PDB file of C-alpha atoms and ligand atoms in Angstrom:
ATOM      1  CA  UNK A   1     171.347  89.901 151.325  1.00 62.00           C
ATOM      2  CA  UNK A   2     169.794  93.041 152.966  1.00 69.00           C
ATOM      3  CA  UNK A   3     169.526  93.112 156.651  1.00 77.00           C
ATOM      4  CA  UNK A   4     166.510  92.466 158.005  1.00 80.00           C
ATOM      5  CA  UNK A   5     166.659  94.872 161.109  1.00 81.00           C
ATOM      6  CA  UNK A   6     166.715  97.567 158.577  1.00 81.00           C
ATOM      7  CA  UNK A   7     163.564  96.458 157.372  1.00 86.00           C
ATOM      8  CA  UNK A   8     161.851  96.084 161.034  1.00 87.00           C
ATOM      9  CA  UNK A   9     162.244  99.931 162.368  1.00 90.00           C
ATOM     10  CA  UNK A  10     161.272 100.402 165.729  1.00 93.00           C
ATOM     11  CA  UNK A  11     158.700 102.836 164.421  1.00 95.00           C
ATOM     12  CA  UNK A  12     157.388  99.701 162.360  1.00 96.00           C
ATOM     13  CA  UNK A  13     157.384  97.318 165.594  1.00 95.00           C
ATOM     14  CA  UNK A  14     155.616  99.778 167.500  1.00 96.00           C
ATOM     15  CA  UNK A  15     152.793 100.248 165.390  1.00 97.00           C
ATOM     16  CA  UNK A  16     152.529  97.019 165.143  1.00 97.00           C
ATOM     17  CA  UNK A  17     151.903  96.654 168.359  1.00 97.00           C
ATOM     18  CA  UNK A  18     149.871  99.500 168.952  1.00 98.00           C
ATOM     19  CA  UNK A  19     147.797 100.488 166.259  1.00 98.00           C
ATOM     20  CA  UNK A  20     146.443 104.297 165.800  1.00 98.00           C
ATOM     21  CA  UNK A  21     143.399 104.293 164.526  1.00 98.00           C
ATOM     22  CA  UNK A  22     142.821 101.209 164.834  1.00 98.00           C
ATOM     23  CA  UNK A  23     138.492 101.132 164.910  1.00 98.00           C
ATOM     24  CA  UNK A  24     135.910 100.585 162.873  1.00 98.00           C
ATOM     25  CA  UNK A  25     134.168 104.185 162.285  1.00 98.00           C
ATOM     26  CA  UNK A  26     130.448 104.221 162.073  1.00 97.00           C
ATOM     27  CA  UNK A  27     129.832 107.627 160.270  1.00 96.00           C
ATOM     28  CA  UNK A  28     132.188 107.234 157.878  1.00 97.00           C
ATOM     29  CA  UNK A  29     131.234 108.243 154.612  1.00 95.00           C
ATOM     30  CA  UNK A  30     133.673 105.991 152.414  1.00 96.00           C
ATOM     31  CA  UNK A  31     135.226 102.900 153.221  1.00 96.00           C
ATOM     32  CA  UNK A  32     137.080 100.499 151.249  1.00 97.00           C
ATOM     33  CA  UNK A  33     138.854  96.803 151.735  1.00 97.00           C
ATOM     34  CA  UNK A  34     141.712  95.997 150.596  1.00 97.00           C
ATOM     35  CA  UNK A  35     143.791  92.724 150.008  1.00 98.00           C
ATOM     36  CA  UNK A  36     147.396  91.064 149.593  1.00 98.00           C
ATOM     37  CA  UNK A  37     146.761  87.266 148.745  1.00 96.00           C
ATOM     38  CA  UNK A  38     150.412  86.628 148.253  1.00 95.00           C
ATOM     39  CA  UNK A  39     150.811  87.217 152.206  1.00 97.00           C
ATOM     40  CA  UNK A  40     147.216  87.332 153.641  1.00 98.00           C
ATOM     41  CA  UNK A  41     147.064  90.563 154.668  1.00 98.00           C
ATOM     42  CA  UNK A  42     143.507  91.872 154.632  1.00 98.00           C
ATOM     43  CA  UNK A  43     142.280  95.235 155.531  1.00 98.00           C
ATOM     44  CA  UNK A  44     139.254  97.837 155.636  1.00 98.00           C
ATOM     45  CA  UNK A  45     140.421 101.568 155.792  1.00 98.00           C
ATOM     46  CA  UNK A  46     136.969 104.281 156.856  1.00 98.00           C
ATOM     47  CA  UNK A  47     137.268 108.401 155.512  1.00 97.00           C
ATOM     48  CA  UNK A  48     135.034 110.515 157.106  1.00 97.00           C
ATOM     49  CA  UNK A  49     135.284 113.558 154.205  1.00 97.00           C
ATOM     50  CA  UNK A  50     134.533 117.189 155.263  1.00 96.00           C
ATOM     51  CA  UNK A  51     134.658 118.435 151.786  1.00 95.00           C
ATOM     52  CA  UNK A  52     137.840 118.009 150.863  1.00 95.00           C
ATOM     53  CA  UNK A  53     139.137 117.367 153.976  1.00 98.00           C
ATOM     54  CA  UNK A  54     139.681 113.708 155.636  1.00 98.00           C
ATOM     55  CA  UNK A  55     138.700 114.710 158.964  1.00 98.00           C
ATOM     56  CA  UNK A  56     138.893 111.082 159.845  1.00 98.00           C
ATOM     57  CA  UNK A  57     140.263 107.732 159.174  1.00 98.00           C
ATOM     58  CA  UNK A  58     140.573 104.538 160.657  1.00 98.00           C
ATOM     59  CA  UNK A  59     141.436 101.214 159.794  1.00 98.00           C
ATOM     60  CA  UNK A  60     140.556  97.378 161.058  1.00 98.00           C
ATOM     61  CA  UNK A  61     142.103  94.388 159.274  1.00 98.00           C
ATOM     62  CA  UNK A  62     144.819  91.811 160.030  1.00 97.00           C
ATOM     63  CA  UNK A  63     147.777  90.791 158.403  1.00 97.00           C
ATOM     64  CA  UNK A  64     151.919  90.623 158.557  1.00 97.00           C
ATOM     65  CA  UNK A  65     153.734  93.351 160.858  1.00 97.00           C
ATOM     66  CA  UNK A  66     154.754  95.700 157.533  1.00 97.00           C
ATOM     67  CA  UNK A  67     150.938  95.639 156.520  1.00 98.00           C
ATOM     68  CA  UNK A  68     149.619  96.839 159.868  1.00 98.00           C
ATOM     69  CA  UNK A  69     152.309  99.277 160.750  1.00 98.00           C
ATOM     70  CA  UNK A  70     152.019 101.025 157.354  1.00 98.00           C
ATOM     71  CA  UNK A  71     148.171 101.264 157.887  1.00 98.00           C
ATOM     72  CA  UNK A  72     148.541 102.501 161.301  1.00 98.00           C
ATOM     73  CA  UNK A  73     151.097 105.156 159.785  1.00 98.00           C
ATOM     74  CA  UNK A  74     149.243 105.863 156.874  1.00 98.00           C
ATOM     75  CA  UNK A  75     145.923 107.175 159.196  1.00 98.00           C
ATOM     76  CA  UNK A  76     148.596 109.078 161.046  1.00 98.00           C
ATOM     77  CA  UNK A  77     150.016 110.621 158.344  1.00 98.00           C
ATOM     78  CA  UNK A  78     146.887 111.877 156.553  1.00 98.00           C
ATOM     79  CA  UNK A  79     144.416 112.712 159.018  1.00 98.00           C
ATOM     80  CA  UNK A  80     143.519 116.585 158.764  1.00 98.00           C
ATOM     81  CA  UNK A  81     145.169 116.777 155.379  1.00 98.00           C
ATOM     82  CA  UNK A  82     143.156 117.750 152.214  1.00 98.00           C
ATOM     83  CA  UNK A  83     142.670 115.714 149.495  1.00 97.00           C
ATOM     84  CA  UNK A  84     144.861 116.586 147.221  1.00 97.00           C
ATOM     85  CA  UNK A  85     147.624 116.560 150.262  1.00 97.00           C
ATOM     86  CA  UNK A  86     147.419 113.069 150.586  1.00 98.00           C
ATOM     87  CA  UNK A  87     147.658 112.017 147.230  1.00 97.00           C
ATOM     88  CA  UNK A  88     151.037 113.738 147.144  1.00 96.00           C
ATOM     89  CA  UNK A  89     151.830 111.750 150.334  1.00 97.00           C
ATOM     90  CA  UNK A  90     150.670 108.437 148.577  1.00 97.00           C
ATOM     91  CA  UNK A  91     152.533 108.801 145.742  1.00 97.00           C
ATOM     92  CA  UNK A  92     155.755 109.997 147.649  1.00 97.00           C
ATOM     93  CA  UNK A  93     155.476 106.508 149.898  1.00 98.00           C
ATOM     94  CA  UNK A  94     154.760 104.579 147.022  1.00 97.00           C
ATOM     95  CA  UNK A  95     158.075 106.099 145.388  1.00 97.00           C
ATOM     96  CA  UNK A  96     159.612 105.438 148.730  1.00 97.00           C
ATOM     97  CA  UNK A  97     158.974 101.640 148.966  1.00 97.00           C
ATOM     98  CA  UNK A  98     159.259 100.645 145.254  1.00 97.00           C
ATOM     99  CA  UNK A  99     162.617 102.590 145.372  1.00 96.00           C
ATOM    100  CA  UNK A 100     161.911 105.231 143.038  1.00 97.00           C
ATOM    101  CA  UNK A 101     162.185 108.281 145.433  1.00 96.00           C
ATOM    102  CA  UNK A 102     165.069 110.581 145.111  1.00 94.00           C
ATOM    103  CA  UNK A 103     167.302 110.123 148.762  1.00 91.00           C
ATOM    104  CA  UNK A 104     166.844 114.006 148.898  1.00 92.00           C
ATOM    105  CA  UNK A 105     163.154 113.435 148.807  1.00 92.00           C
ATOM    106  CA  UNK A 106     163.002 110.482 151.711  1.00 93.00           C
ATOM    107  CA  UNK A 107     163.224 112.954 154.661  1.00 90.00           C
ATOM    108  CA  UNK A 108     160.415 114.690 153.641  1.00 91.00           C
ATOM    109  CA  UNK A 109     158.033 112.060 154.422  1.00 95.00           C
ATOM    110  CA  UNK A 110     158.887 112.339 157.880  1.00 95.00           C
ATOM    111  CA  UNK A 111     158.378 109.727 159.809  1.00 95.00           C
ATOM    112  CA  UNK A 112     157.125 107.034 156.934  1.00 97.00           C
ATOM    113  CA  UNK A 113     160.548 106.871 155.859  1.00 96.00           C
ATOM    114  CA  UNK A 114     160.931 104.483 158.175  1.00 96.00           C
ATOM    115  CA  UNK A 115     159.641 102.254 155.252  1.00 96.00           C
ATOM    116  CA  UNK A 116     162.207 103.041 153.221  1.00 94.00           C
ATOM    117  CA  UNK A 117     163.877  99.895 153.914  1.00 94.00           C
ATOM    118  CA  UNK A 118     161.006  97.694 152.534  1.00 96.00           C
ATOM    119  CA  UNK A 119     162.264  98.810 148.596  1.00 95.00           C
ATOM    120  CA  UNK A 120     165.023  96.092 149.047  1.00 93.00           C
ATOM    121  CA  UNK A 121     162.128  93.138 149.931  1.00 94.00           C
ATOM    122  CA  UNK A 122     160.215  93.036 146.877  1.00 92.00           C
ATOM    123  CA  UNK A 123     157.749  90.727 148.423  1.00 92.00           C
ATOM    124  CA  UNK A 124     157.067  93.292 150.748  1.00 96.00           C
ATOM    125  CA  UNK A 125     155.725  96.444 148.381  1.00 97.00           C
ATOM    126  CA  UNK A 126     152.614  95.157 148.560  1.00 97.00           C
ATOM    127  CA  UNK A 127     152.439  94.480 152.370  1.00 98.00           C
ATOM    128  CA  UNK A 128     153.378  98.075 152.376  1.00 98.00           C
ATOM    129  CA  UNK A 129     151.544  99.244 150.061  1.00 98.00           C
ATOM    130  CA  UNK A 130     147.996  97.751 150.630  1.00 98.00           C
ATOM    131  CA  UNK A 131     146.552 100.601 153.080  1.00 98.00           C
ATOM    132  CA  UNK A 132     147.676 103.360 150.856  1.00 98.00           C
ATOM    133  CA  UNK A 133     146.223 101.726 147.786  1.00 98.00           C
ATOM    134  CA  UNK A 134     142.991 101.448 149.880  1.00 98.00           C
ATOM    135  CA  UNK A 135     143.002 105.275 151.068  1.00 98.00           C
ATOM    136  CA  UNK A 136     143.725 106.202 147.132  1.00 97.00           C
ATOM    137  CA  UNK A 137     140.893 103.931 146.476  1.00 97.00           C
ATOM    138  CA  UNK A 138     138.346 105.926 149.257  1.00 96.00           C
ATOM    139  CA  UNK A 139     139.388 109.005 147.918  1.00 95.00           C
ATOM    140  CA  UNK A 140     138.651 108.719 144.226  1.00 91.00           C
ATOM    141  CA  UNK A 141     135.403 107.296 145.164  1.00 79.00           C
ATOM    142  CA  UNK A 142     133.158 109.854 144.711  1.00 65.00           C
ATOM    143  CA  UNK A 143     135.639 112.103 142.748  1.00 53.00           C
ATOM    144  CA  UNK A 144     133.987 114.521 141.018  1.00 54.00           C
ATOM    145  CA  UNK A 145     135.557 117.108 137.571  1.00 55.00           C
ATOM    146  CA  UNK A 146     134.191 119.867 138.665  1.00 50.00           C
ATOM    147  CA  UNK A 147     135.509 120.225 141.833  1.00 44.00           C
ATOM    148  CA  UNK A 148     139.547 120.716 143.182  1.00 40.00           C
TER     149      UNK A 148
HETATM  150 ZN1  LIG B 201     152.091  91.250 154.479  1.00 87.15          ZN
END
């Protein structure tokens, strides 16, 4: 059986406990909610777009430690990046916790490799997972051809 302590970094238990970004943001210009029936995790994750730019995001929503660490991570991670930036980000993560990503890949992703240990807890992708699905969600929103 894998260990659970490598599943519970300390990065993870302090977001946990302390949020970022943790607000609801009234001029946002895209929001989107997101659930994980299977553990009750339920979530709403605000972009505030500058163009292509998320020059904000925040997130409200309650669920299981893994579900509101990775949130709290995820509006760490991407704030200030472009667009396109944090798709690469999302799909890196996503790699990282279904355990598809390359080990010489995992340090690139900085600090959200402390997720990495959540690929060995299949019940736990989605937990994971559920902010980042939400953020891919708000950003292909208003996604327009002609544009990128
Ligand atoms: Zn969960």
């Amino acid at each position: 059986m894998p260990n659970v302590a490598e599943l519970y970094q300390s990065l993870i238990l302090d977001h946990n406990r302390s949020p970022r970004n943790f607000r609801v943001m009234p001029d946002a210009n895209r929001s989107v909610e997101g659930r994980n029936p299977l553990c009750g995790d339920e979530l709403t994750v605000w972009l505030r777009m500058d163009g292509d730019t998320i020059a904000d995001v925040s997130w409200m929503g309650k669920g299981c430690a893994i579900s509101k660490a990775s949130a709290s991570m995820m509006t760490a991670a991407v704030k200030g990046t472009a667009r396109a930036d944090a798709e690469i980000i999302f799909e890196s993560f996503h790699d990282l916790v279904t355990g598809k990503l390359a080990d010489d890949k995992v340090s690139s992703l900085g600090r959200l490799a402390a997720f990495r240990g959540v690929a060995r807890f299949p019940v736990r992708v989605k937990c994971a997972s559920l902010a980042w699905h939400a953020l891919h969600a708000a950003l292909r929103v208003t996604e327009s051809p002609s544009t990128g």
